[in-house]
mmCIF file of C-alpha atoms in Angstrom:
data_model
loop_
_atom_site.group_PDB
_atom_site.id
_atom_site.type_symbol
_atom_site.label_atom_id
_atom_site.label_comp_id
_atom_site.label_asym_id
_atom_site.label_seq_id
_atom_site.Cartn_x
_atom_site.Cartn_y
_atom_site.Cartn_z
ATOM 1 C CA MET A 1 7.354 -6.239 -22.397
ATOM 2 C CA THR A 2 8.231 -9.212 -20.239
ATOM 3 C CA THR A 3 6.237 -12.262 -21.257
ATOM 4 C CA MET A 4 4.963 -15.060 -19.062
ATOM 5 C CA THR A 5 7.364 -17.431 -20.830
ATOM 6 C CA GLU A 6 10.458 -15.488 -19.842
ATOM 7 C CA PRO A 7 12.467 -17.507 -17.292
ATOM 8 C CA ALA A 8 12.665 -16.109 -13.775
ATOM 9 C CA VAL A 9 16.345 -15.283 -14.086
ATOM 10 C CA GLY A 10 17.945 -13.734 -11.040
ATOM 11 C CA ILE A 11 15.383 -14.721 -8.418
ATOM 12 C CA ASN A 12 16.931 -16.222 -5.331
ATOM 13 C CA PHE A 13 14.203 -17.818 -3.263
ATOM 14 C CA ASP A 14 16.316 -17.709 -0.109
ATOM 15 C CA GLU A 15 15.763 -14.721 2.143
ATOM 16 C CA SER A 16 18.755 -12.397 2.196
ATOM 17 C CA GLU A 17 20.374 -11.409 5.459
ATOM 18 C CA ASN A 18 18.825 -7.953 5.049
ATOM 19 C CA GLN A 19 15.352 -9.471 4.659
ATOM 20 C CA LYS A 20 15.845 -11.641 7.755
ATOM 21 C CA MET A 21 17.056 -8.611 9.702
ATOM 22 C CA ILE A 22 14.079 -6.492 8.575
ATOM 23 C CA ALA A 23 11.579 -9.255 9.410
ATOM 24 C CA GLN A 24 13.023 -9.778 12.911
ATOM 25 C CA MET A 25 13.198 -6.021 13.564
ATOM 26 C CA ILE A 26 9.530 -5.618 12.610
ATOM 27 C CA LYS A 27 8.497 -8.615 14.699
ATOM 28 C CA ASP A 28 10.254 -7.196 17.770
ATOM 29 C CA PHE A 29 8.973 -3.663 17.146
ATOM 30 C CA GLY A 30 5.453 -4.938 16.464
ATOM 31 C CA GLU A 31 5.259 -6.868 19.729
ATOM 32 C CA LEU A 32 6.077 -3.714 21.689
ATOM 33 C CA GLU A 33 4.553 -0.896 19.674
ATOM 34 C CA ILE A 34 1.755 -2.269 17.452
ATOM 35 C CA LYS A 35 0.126 -5.407 18.902
ATOM 36 C CA PRO A 36 -0.961 -3.845 22.229
ATOM 37 C CA ASN A 37 -2.762 -1.035 20.361
ATOM 38 C CA ILE A 38 -4.339 -2.798 17.368
ATOM 39 C CA MET A 39 -7.951 -2.799 18.543
ATOM 40 C CA LYS A 40 -7.697 0.584 20.291
ATOM 41 C CA TRP A 41 -6.606 2.228 17.042
ATOM 42 C CA ASP A 42 -9.144 0.242 15.018
ATOM 43 C CA GLU A 43 -12.137 1.130 17.191
ATOM 44 C CA SER A 44 -11.216 4.805 17.638
ATOM 45 C CA GLN A 45 -9.997 5.109 13.999
ATOM 46 C CA GLU A 46 -6.876 6.786 15.345
ATOM 47 C CA PHE A 47 -4.078 7.312 12.857
ATOM 48 C CA PRO A 48 -1.059 6.869 15.169
ATOM 49 C CA VAL A 49 1.340 9.511 13.856
ATOM 50 C CA PRO A 50 3.953 8.957 16.649
ATOM 51 C CA LEU A 51 4.250 5.306 15.580
ATOM 52 C CA PHE A 52 5.247 6.391 12.078
ATOM 53 C CA ARG A 53 7.903 8.723 13.462
ATOM 54 C CA LYS A 54 9.350 5.690 15.320
ATOM 55 C CA MET A 55 9.206 3.592 12.156
ATOM 56 C CA GLY A 56 11.060 6.410 10.401
ATOM 57 C CA ASN A 57 13.865 5.978 12.938
ATOM 58 C CA LEU A 58 14.000 2.297 11.949
ATOM 59 C CA GLY A 59 14.295 3.168 8.247
ATOM 60 C CA LEU A 60 10.832 1.859 7.347
ATOM 61 C CA MET A 61 9.540 5.151 5.925
ATOM 62 C CA GLY A 62 12.200 5.381 3.224
ATOM 63 C CA VAL A 63 12.956 1.749 2.422
ATOM 64 C CA LEU A 64 13.684 2.377 -1.277
ATOM 65 C CA VAL A 65 15.158 5.880 -0.868
ATOM 66 C CA PRO A 66 18.951 6.001 -1.439
ATOM 67 C CA GLU A 67 21.116 6.716 1.588
ATOM 68 C CA GLU A 68 22.231 10.031 0.089
ATOM 69 C CA TYR A 69 18.668 11.311 0.673
ATOM 70 C CA GLY A 70 18.412 9.850 4.165
ATOM 71 C CA GLY A 71 16.772 6.576 3.174
ATOM 72 C CA SER A 72 17.593 2.926 3.822
ATOM 73 C CA GLY A 73 18.792 2.310 0.269
ATOM 74 C CA PHE A 74 17.212 -1.129 -0.027
ATOM 75 C CA GLY A 75 15.645 -2.795 -3.064
ATOM 76 C CA TYR A 76 12.183 -4.139 -3.795
ATOM 77 C CA PRO A 77 12.626 -7.585 -2.172
ATOM 78 C CA GLU A 78 13.459 -5.871 1.143
ATOM 79 C CA TYR A 79 10.540 -3.497 0.614
ATOM 80 C CA VAL A 80 8.087 -6.381 0.071
ATOM 81 C CA THR A 81 9.429 -8.037 3.222
ATOM 82 C CA ALA A 82 8.928 -4.822 5.224
ATOM 83 C CA VAL A 83 5.338 -4.175 4.070
ATOM 84 C CA SER A 84 4.230 -7.805 4.358
ATOM 85 C CA GLU A 85 5.723 -8.277 7.823
ATOM 86 C CA ILE A 86 4.017 -5.122 9.114
ATOM 87 C CA ALA A 87 0.700 -6.174 7.532
ATOM 88 C CA ARG A 88 1.070 -9.614 9.107
ATOM 89 C CA ILE A 89 0.611 -7.788 12.418
ATOM 90 C CA ASP A 90 -1.786 -4.986 11.381
ATOM 91 C CA GLY A 91 -3.034 -4.324 7.848
ATOM 92 C CA SER A 92 -3.835 -0.679 8.616
ATOM 93 C CA ILE A 93 -0.264 0.127 9.546
ATOM 94 C CA GLY A 94 1.000 -1.860 6.565
ATOM 95 C CA LEU A 95 -1.275 0.123 4.234
ATOM 96 C CA SER A 96 -0.029 3.477 5.500
ATOM 97 C CA VAL A 97 3.621 2.417 5.265
ATOM 98 C CA ALA A 98 2.989 1.201 1.695
ATOM 99 C CA ALA A 99 1.165 4.376 0.601
ATOM 100 C CA HIS A 100 3.822 6.647 2.122
ATOM 101 C CA ASN A 101 6.727 4.717 0.574
ATOM 102 C CA SER A 102 5.466 3.777 -2.868
ATOM 103 C CA LEU A 103 3.130 6.623 -3.786
ATOM 104 C CA CYS A 104 4.167 9.993 -2.377
ATOM 105 C CA THR A 105 7.823 9.224 -1.667
ATOM 106 C CA GLY A 106 8.076 6.923 -4.691
ATOM 107 C CA HIS A 107 6.703 9.545 -7.081
ATOM 108 C CA ILE A 108 9.214 12.144 -5.890
ATOM 109 C CA LEU A 109 12.054 9.593 -5.992
ATOM 110 C CA GLN A 110 11.249 8.517 -9.557
ATOM 111 C CA PHE A 111 10.348 11.794 -11.227
ATOM 112 C CA ALA A 112 11.310 14.870 -9.184
ATOM 113 C CA ASN A 113 14.343 17.027 -9.940
ATOM 114 C CA GLU A 114 17.426 17.040 -7.721
ATOM 115 C CA GLU A 115 16.390 20.160 -5.800
ATOM 116 C CA GLN A 116 12.979 18.667 -5.001
ATOM 117 C CA LYS A 117 14.505 15.348 -3.965
ATOM 118 C CA LYS A 118 16.944 17.041 -1.584
ATOM 119 C CA LYS A 119 14.148 19.118 -0.085
ATOM 120 C CA TYR A 120 11.531 16.430 0.469
ATOM 121 C CA LEU A 121 13.042 12.943 0.535
ATOM 122 C CA PRO A 122 15.046 13.305 3.785
ATOM 123 C CA LYS A 123 11.930 14.506 5.647
ATOM 124 C CA LEU A 124 9.787 11.711 4.195
ATOM 125 C CA ALA A 125 12.366 8.947 4.622
ATOM 126 C CA SER A 126 12.949 9.857 8.280
ATOM 127 C CA GLY A 127 9.238 9.858 9.091
ATOM 128 C CA GLN A 128 9.517 13.526 10.111
ATOM 129 C CA TRP A 129 6.936 14.177 7.381
ATOM 130 C CA ILE A 130 4.130 11.861 6.307
ATOM 131 C CA GLY A 131 3.245 11.790 2.625
ATOM 132 C CA ALA A 132 -0.056 11.638 0.739
ATOM 133 C CA TRP A 133 -0.735 11.024 -2.966
ATOM 134 C CA GLY A 134 -3.815 12.207 -4.823
ATOM 135 C CA LEU A 135 -5.171 10.874 -8.107
ATOM 136 C CA THR A 136 -8.718 9.673 -7.347
ATOM 137 C CA GLU A 137 -11.663 12.092 -7.401
ATOM 138 C CA PRO A 138 -15.298 11.698 -6.283
ATOM 139 C CA ASN A 139 -16.499 11.030 -9.844
ATOM 140 C CA THR A 140 -13.338 9.505 -11.326
ATOM 141 C CA GLY A 141 -11.953 6.331 -9.814
ATOM 142 C CA SER A 142 -10.631 4.036 -12.537
ATOM 143 C CA ASP A 143 -11.525 6.739 -15.102
ATOM 144 C CA ALA A 144 -8.736 9.091 -14.012
ATOM 145 C CA GLY A 145 -8.514 10.699 -17.456
ATOM 146 C CA ASN A 146 -11.800 12.489 -16.785
ATOM 147 C CA MET A 147 -10.583 14.234 -13.632
ATOM 148 C CA ARG A 148 -12.196 17.558 -12.857
ATOM 149 C CA THR A 149 -9.592 19.109 -10.531
ATOM 150 C CA VAL A 150 -7.983 21.791 -12.667
ATOM 151 C CA ALA A 151 -4.807 23.885 -12.486
ATOM 152 C CA VAL A 152 -4.759 27.115 -14.511
ATOM 153 C CA LYS A 153 -1.444 28.882 -15.212
ATOM 154 C CA ASP A 154 -1.218 32.400 -13.800
ATOM 155 C CA GLY A 155 2.226 33.906 -14.314
ATOM 156 C CA ASP A 156 4.779 31.732 -12.498
ATOM 157 C CA HIS A 157 2.023 30.066 -10.426
ATOM 158 C CA TYR A 158 -0.802 27.590 -11.035
ATOM 159 C CA VAL A 159 -4.235 28.121 -9.458
ATOM 160 C CA ILE A 160 -5.836 24.811 -8.488
ATOM 161 C CA ASN A 161 -9.541 24.176 -7.858
ATOM 162 C CA GLY A 162 -11.297 20.883 -7.190
ATOM 163 C CA ALA A 163 -11.154 17.908 -4.826
ATOM 164 C CA LYS A 164 -9.532 14.503 -4.418
ATOM 165 C CA ASN A 165 -11.022 11.699 -2.341
ATOM 166 C CA PHE A 166 -10.016 8.372 -0.780
ATOM 167 C CA ILE A 167 -6.596 9.885 -0.052
ATOM 168 C CA THR A 168 -4.449 8.008 2.462
ATOM 169 C CA HIS A 169 -3.145 10.563 5.011
ATOM 170 C CA GLY A 170 -5.385 13.270 3.533
ATOM 171 C CA LYS A 171 -5.632 15.052 6.892
ATOM 172 C CA SER A 172 -2.353 14.177 8.605
ATOM 173 C CA GLY A 173 -0.021 14.273 5.617
ATOM 174 C CA ASP A 174 2.617 17.004 5.718
ATOM 175 C CA VAL A 175 3.053 17.000 1.959
ATOM 176 C CA ALA A 176 1.011 15.611 -0.935
ATOM 177 C CA VAL A 177 1.815 14.752 -4.518
ATOM 178 C CA VAL A 178 -1.358 15.466 -6.485
ATOM 179 C CA ILE A 179 -2.152 14.936 -10.155
ATOM 180 C CA VAL A 180 -4.501 17.557 -11.637
ATOM 181 C CA ARG A 181 -5.699 18.526 -15.084
ATOM 182 C CA THR A 182 -3.757 21.221 -16.951
ATOM 183 C CA GLY A 183 -5.018 20.325 -20.445
ATOM 184 C CA GLU A 184 -8.090 18.897 -22.124
ATOM 185 C CA VAL A 185 -10.371 16.292 -20.517
ATOM 186 C CA GLY A 186 -9.293 12.790 -21.513
ATOM 187 C CA ASP A 187 -5.856 13.863 -22.784
ATOM 188 C CA SER A 188 -3.290 11.549 -21.183
ATOM 189 C CA HIS A 189 -0.743 14.365 -21.587
ATOM 190 C CA GLY A 190 -3.079 16.958 -20.094
ATOM 191 C CA MET A 191 -2.369 16.237 -16.423
ATOM 192 C CA THR A 192 0.431 17.495 -14.206
ATOM 193 C CA ALA A 193 1.884 16.339 -10.870
ATOM 194 C CA PHE A 194 2.485 18.914 -8.128
ATOM 195 C CA ILE A 195 4.153 18.727 -4.716
ATOM 196 C CA ILE A 196 1.953 20.682 -2.293
ATOM 197 C CA GLU A 197 2.819 21.267 1.350
ATOM 198 C CA LYS A 198 0.318 21.309 4.184
ATOM 199 C CA GLY A 199 -0.537 24.881 5.106
ATOM 200 C CA THR A 200 -0.471 26.152 1.520
ATOM 201 C CA PRO A 201 -3.355 28.695 1.292
ATOM 202 C CA GLY A 202 -6.386 27.172 -0.430
ATOM 203 C CA PHE A 203 -5.251 23.594 0.300
ATOM 204 C CA SER A 204 -7.238 21.824 3.018
ATOM 205 C CA ALA A 205 -8.458 18.440 4.203
ATOM 206 C CA GLY A 206 -12.111 17.513 3.962
ATOM 207 C CA LYS A 207 -14.142 14.645 5.329
ATOM 208 C CA LYS A 208 -12.365 11.682 6.928
ATOM 209 C CA GLU A 209 -13.985 8.419 5.790
ATOM 210 C CA ASN A 210 -15.553 5.946 8.232
ATOM 211 C CA LYS A 211 -14.405 2.600 6.804
ATOM 212 C CA LEU A 212 -15.154 -1.105 7.080
ATOM 213 C CA GLY A 213 -11.502 -1.995 7.612
ATOM 214 C CA MET A 214 -8.033 -0.440 7.605
ATOM 215 C CA ARG A 215 -9.502 1.931 10.182
ATOM 216 C CA ALA A 216 -6.194 3.080 11.674
ATOM 217 C CA SER A 217 -5.009 4.164 8.226
ATOM 218 C CA GLU A 218 -6.464 7.612 7.615
ATOM 219 C CA THR A 219 -8.484 8.175 4.433
ATOM 220 C CA ALA A 220 -9.774 11.673 3.689
ATOM 221 C CA GLU A 221 -10.598 14.274 1.041
ATOM 222 C CA LEU A 222 -8.209 16.922 -0.244
ATOM 223 C CA ILE A 223 -9.863 20.211 -1.205
ATOM 224 C CA PHE A 224 -8.396 22.957 -3.426
ATOM 225 C CA THR A 225 -9.958 26.429 -3.412
ATOM 226 C CA ASP A 226 -7.982 28.917 -5.511
ATOM 227 C CA CYS A 227 -4.840 27.209 -4.255
ATOM 228 C CA ARG A 228 -1.777 28.982 -5.690
ATOM 229 C CA VAL A 229 1.203 26.712 -6.286
ATOM 230 C CA HIS A 230 4.523 27.934 -7.708
ATOM 231 C CA GLU A 231 5.696 26.307 -10.937
ATOM 232 C CA SER A 232 8.806 25.086 -9.094
ATOM 233 C CA GLN A 233 6.486 22.543 -7.404
ATOM 234 C CA VAL A 234 5.716 20.770 -10.694
ATOM 235 C CA ILE A 235 7.235 17.272 -10.856
ATOM 236 C CA GLY A 236 8.908 16.709 -14.222
ATOM 237 C CA LYS A 237 7.239 18.477 -17.138
ATOM 238 C CA ALA A 238 3.750 19.965 -17.184
ATOM 239 C CA GLY A 239 1.496 17.410 -18.847
ATOM 240 C CA ASP A 240 3.480 14.354 -17.721
ATOM 241 C CA GLY A 241 1.547 13.725 -14.502
ATOM 242 C CA PHE A 242 -0.725 10.937 -15.707
ATOM 243 C CA VAL A 243 2.050 9.022 -17.465
ATOM 244 C CA GLN A 244 4.150 9.323 -14.304
ATOM 245 C CA SER A 245 1.208 8.046 -12.246
ATOM 246 C CA LEU A 246 0.850 4.881 -14.307
ATOM 247 C CA LYS A 247 4.522 4.074 -13.663
ATOM 248 C CA VAL A 248 4.137 4.861 -9.955
ATOM 249 C CA LEU A 249 1.110 2.552 -9.812
ATOM 250 C CA ASP A 250 3.098 -0.313 -11.349
ATOM 251 C CA GLY A 251 5.296 -0.186 -8.242
ATOM 252 C CA GLY A 252 2.281 0.577 -6.053
ATOM 253 C CA ARG A 253 0.655 -2.681 -7.130
ATOM 254 C CA ILE A 254 3.664 -4.560 -5.778
ATOM 255 C CA SER A 255 3.021 -2.703 -2.507
ATOM 256 C CA ILE A 256 -0.610 -3.838 -2.398
ATOM 257 C CA ALA A 257 0.438 -7.387 -3.301
ATOM 258 C CA ALA A 258 2.879 -7.277 -0.359
ATOM 259 C CA LEU A 259 0.165 -5.845 1.879
ATOM 260 C CA SER A 260 -2.230 -8.597 0.794
ATOM 261 C CA LEU A 261 0.424 -11.248 1.346
ATOM 262 C CA GLY A 262 1.007 -10.008 4.894
ATOM 263 C CA ILE A 263 -2.708 -9.989 5.739
ATOM 264 C CA ALA A 264 -3.134 -13.507 4.311
ATOM 265 C CA GLN A 265 -0.099 -14.749 6.226
ATOM 266 C CA GLY A 266 -1.315 -13.151 9.463
ATOM 267 C CA ALA A 267 -4.768 -14.710 9.102
ATOM 268 C CA PHE A 268 -3.241 -18.107 8.287
ATOM 269 C CA ASP A 269 -0.844 -17.925 11.253
ATOM 270 C CA ALA A 270 -3.746 -17.206 13.619
ATOM 271 C CA ALA A 271 -5.925 -19.983 12.162
ATOM 272 C CA LEU A 272 -3.114 -22.541 12.251
ATOM 273 C CA GLN A 273 -2.316 -21.794 15.895
ATOM 274 C CA TYR A 274 -5.988 -21.823 16.910
ATOM 275 C CA SER A 275 -6.618 -25.128 15.114
ATOM 276 C CA LYS A 276 -3.950 -26.782 17.269
ATOM 277 C CA GLU A 277 -5.218 -25.261 20.517
ATOM 278 C CA ARG A 278 -8.976 -25.652 20.034
ATOM 279 C CA HIS A 279 -10.230 -29.100 21.074
ATOM 280 C CA GLN A 280 -13.516 -30.711 20.073
ATOM 281 C CA PHE A 281 -14.446 -34.360 20.683
ATOM 282 C CA ASN A 282 -11.255 -34.671 22.782
ATOM 283 C CA LYS A 283 -8.841 -33.810 19.976
ATOM 284 C CA PRO A 284 -7.496 -30.643 18.336
ATOM 285 C CA ILE A 285 -9.671 -29.475 15.446
ATOM 286 C CA SER A 286 -6.570 -29.531 13.210
ATOM 287 C CA SER A 287 -6.813 -33.336 13.301
ATOM 288 C CA PHE A 288 -10.125 -33.238 11.409
ATOM 289 C CA GLN A 289 -9.847 -33.462 7.640
ATOM 290 C CA GLY A 290 -12.332 -30.629 7.114
ATOM 291 C CA ILE A 291 -9.941 -28.271 8.925
ATOM 292 C CA SER A 292 -6.606 -29.749 7.822
ATOM 293 C CA PHE A 293 -7.556 -29.614 4.139
ATOM 294 C CA LYS A 294 -8.704 -26.020 4.559
ATOM 295 C CA LEU A 295 -5.310 -25.186 6.102
ATOM 296 C CA ALA A 296 -3.560 -26.952 3.197
ATOM 297 C CA ASP A 297 -5.458 -24.807 0.673
ATOM 298 C CA MET A 298 -4.702 -21.629 2.640
ATOM 299 C CA ALA A 299 -0.979 -22.409 2.897
ATOM 300 C CA THR A 300 -0.757 -23.130 -0.840
ATOM 301 C CA LYS A 301 -2.521 -19.884 -1.773
ATOM 302 C CA VAL A 302 -0.249 -17.855 0.509
ATOM 303 C CA GLU A 303 2.839 -19.458 -1.016
ATOM 304 C CA ALA A 304 1.614 -18.794 -4.573
ATOM 305 C CA ALA A 305 0.942 -15.134 -3.710
ATOM 306 C CA LYS A 306 4.403 -14.886 -2.190
ATOM 307 C CA LEU A 307 6.072 -16.221 -5.341
ATOM 308 C CA LEU A 308 4.125 -13.894 -7.664
ATOM 309 C CA THR A 309 4.870 -10.890 -5.449
ATOM 310 C CA PHE A 310 8.597 -11.546 -5.109
ATOM 311 C CA ARG A 311 8.790 -12.300 -8.855
ATOM 312 C CA ALA A 312 7.393 -8.833 -9.592
ATOM 313 C CA ALA A 313 9.690 -7.293 -6.968
ATOM 314 C CA ASP A 314 12.732 -8.973 -8.526
ATOM 315 C CA LEU A 315 11.870 -7.689 -12.004
ATOM 316 C CA LYS A 316 11.267 -4.169 -10.667
ATOM 317 C CA ASN A 317 14.581 -4.332 -8.833
ATOM 318 C CA ARG A 318 16.362 -5.158 -12.100
ATOM 319 C CA GLY A 319 14.724 -2.273 -13.943
ATOM 320 C CA LYS A 320 12.477 -4.482 -16.065
ATOM 321 C CA SER A 321 8.899 -3.691 -17.081
ATOM 322 C CA VAL A 322 6.495 -4.975 -14.409
ATOM 323 C CA ASN A 323 3.190 -3.812 -15.882
ATOM 324 C CA LEU A 324 1.962 -7.398 -16.344
ATOM 325 C CA GLU A 325 3.678 -9.023 -13.363
ATOM 326 C CA SER A 326 2.669 -6.394 -10.810
ATOM 327 C CA ALA A 327 -0.953 -6.615 -11.990
ATOM 328 C CA MET A 328 -0.890 -10.408 -11.670
ATOM 329 C CA ALA A 329 0.673 -10.263 -8.213
ATOM 330 C CA LYS A 330 -1.777 -7.609 -7.024
ATOM 331 C CA LEU A 331 -4.817 -9.416 -8.455
ATOM 332 C CA TYR A 332 -3.958 -12.826 -7.062
ATOM 333 C CA ALA A 333 -2.555 -11.769 -3.686
ATOM 334 C CA SER A 334 -5.484 -9.441 -2.934
ATOM 335 C CA GLU A 335 -8.111 -12.022 -3.857
ATOM 336 C CA ILE A 336 -6.461 -14.776 -1.810
ATOM 337 C CA ALA A 337 -6.101 -12.398 1.152
ATOM 338 C CA VAL A 338 -9.906 -12.208 1.200
ATOM 339 C CA GLU A 339 -10.254 -15.980 0.749
ATOM 340 C CA VAL A 340 -7.687 -16.894 3.407
ATOM 341 C CA ALA A 341 -9.097 -14.400 5.904
ATOM 342 C CA ASN A 342 -12.578 -15.781 5.237
ATOM 343 C CA ASP A 343 -11.349 -19.344 5.850
ATOM 344 C CA ALA A 344 -9.574 -18.207 9.018
ATOM 345 C CA VAL A 345 -12.840 -16.813 10.398
ATOM 346 C CA GLN A 346 -14.508 -20.135 9.553
ATOM 347 C CA ILE A 347 -11.829 -22.128 11.405
ATOM 348 C CA PHE A 348 -12.310 -19.941 14.479
ATOM 349 C CA GLY A 349 -16.067 -20.604 14.275
ATOM 350 C CA GLY A 350 -18.093 -18.304 16.529
ATOM 351 C CA TYR A 351 -14.923 -16.840 17.996
ATOM 352 C CA GLY A 352 -13.905 -15.715 14.508
ATOM 353 C CA TYR A 353 -16.772 -13.242 14.625
ATOM 354 C CA ILE A 354 -15.644 -11.761 17.944
ATOM 355 C CA LYS A 355 -13.321 -8.763 18.216
ATOM 356 C CA ASP A 356 -11.346 -10.383 21.054
ATOM 357 C CA PHE A 357 -9.799 -12.653 18.415
ATOM 358 C CA PRO A 358 -7.586 -11.421 15.549
ATOM 359 C CA VAL A 359 -9.130 -12.873 12.412
ATOM 360 C CA GLU A 360 -12.234 -10.688 12.115
ATOM 361 C CA LYS A 361 -9.924 -7.703 11.616
ATOM 362 C CA PHE A 362 -7.840 -9.474 8.974
ATOM 363 C CA TYR A 363 -11.150 -10.271 7.255
ATOM 364 C CA ARG A 364 -12.275 -6.619 7.266
ATOM 365 C CA ASP A 365 -8.873 -5.274 6.258
ATOM 366 C CA ALA A 366 -8.364 -7.709 3.375
ATOM 367 C CA LYS A 367 -11.215 -6.412 1.219
ATOM 368 C CA LEU A 368 -9.576 -3.045 0.581
ATOM 369 C CA CYS A 369 -6.695 -4.811 -1.187
ATOM 370 C CA THR A 370 -9.030 -5.882 -4.020
ATOM 371 C CA ILE A 371 -10.111 -2.243 -4.547
ATOM 372 C CA GLY A 372 -7.222 0.161 -3.830
ATOM 373 C CA GLU A 373 -4.643 1.114 -6.494
ATOM 374 C CA GLY A 374 -6.755 -0.458 -9.227
ATOM 375 C CA THR A 375 -9.626 -2.871 -8.623
ATOM 376 C CA SER A 376 -9.346 -6.579 -9.444
ATOM 377 C CA GLU A 377 -11.326 -5.845 -12.593
ATOM 378 C CA ILE A 378 -8.799 -3.207 -13.678
ATOM 379 C CA GLN A 379 -5.943 -5.676 -13.021
ATOM 380 C CA LYS A 380 -7.696 -8.182 -15.311
ATOM 381 C CA LEU A 381 -7.939 -5.456 -17.952
ATOM 382 C CA VAL A 382 -4.189 -4.766 -17.660
ATOM 383 C CA ILE A 383 -3.348 -8.502 -17.742
ATOM 384 C CA SER A 384 -5.636 -9.313 -20.666
ATOM 385 C CA ARG A 385 -4.264 -6.429 -22.734
ATOM 386 C CA ALA A 386 -0.714 -7.638 -22.084
ATOM 387 C CA VAL A 387 -1.375 -11.285 -22.922
ATOM 388 C CA LEU A 388 -3.402 -10.420 -26.022
ATOM 389 C CA LYS A 389 -0.679 -8.182 -27.495
#
């Protein structure tokens, strides 16, 4: 276990050339392909599948996937840069890129066998296929050990019945990694991960959720009705699914920290620019202490979130345990995303409440970051357990 007293060996706070290249590529791509459509996608709740195919061509759908499987072959610092820079433009798109990369693709990359990797990773990394990942159920959020979706062995197949909810890309995903119960309720070794392709009989999408924010990132149910899945679709060993999930979520929390960082940075950028342009009493509002001090607090919080997030990314990149650091980064970055977006709306005043201006969307999008992939309360549980050991 890494402790908080361990020195941050190996972190270089300068952006690498790869990070600079990724950031500039996303900025250029975002200006052309994302910015003109932000509110259209948000209001219609359209999940823009063609956009993700284009991002696949840019290597953004397989950032961490080795080149031998068709990925970009980058590390976690580059991945954090990619997710945060996309979220700086549109949190919804950032969320979907994060979920695709770290959950579905990440689970297969970390735990699948060679045959499964060769079959699925090239399609996922290219953006040809979009991935979903299913752990949460209607009655089990943080209490995943009590899941009710069950797989029963029948010869060389498993028969799955039940439902998953709050699944990113639940309708549009071409393939899903799902964790279901194959043993006793509450047994951490009684759950198994399966790769299930769209079109498998008995596997269907249910209701698409109508959300406060992140509205261009699709969230839907997955429904299993006597769904027969061959044992060759099991990831790792039967019974290892929950343990695998916890490790996937350690990396996933870095994703949500990066997402939160991007949203906070985007809201701050907008507020800073507006404060210089908006004049009251014949001077820019940035010249008033009430606004300038607010901007100082926002900038400091964003920088602190950035350091925590890249610290966790660096440790992950070096193969160290990140259970504590990813929880800290996720907790802090998600909470300050809400705070910074809230302050940005305040700086915009009445215009902050209007959809013609960008900060109301950052405000709506930010809240999800404190809930998804483990609530802030769950992060505090993880952190307190680690520090009390």
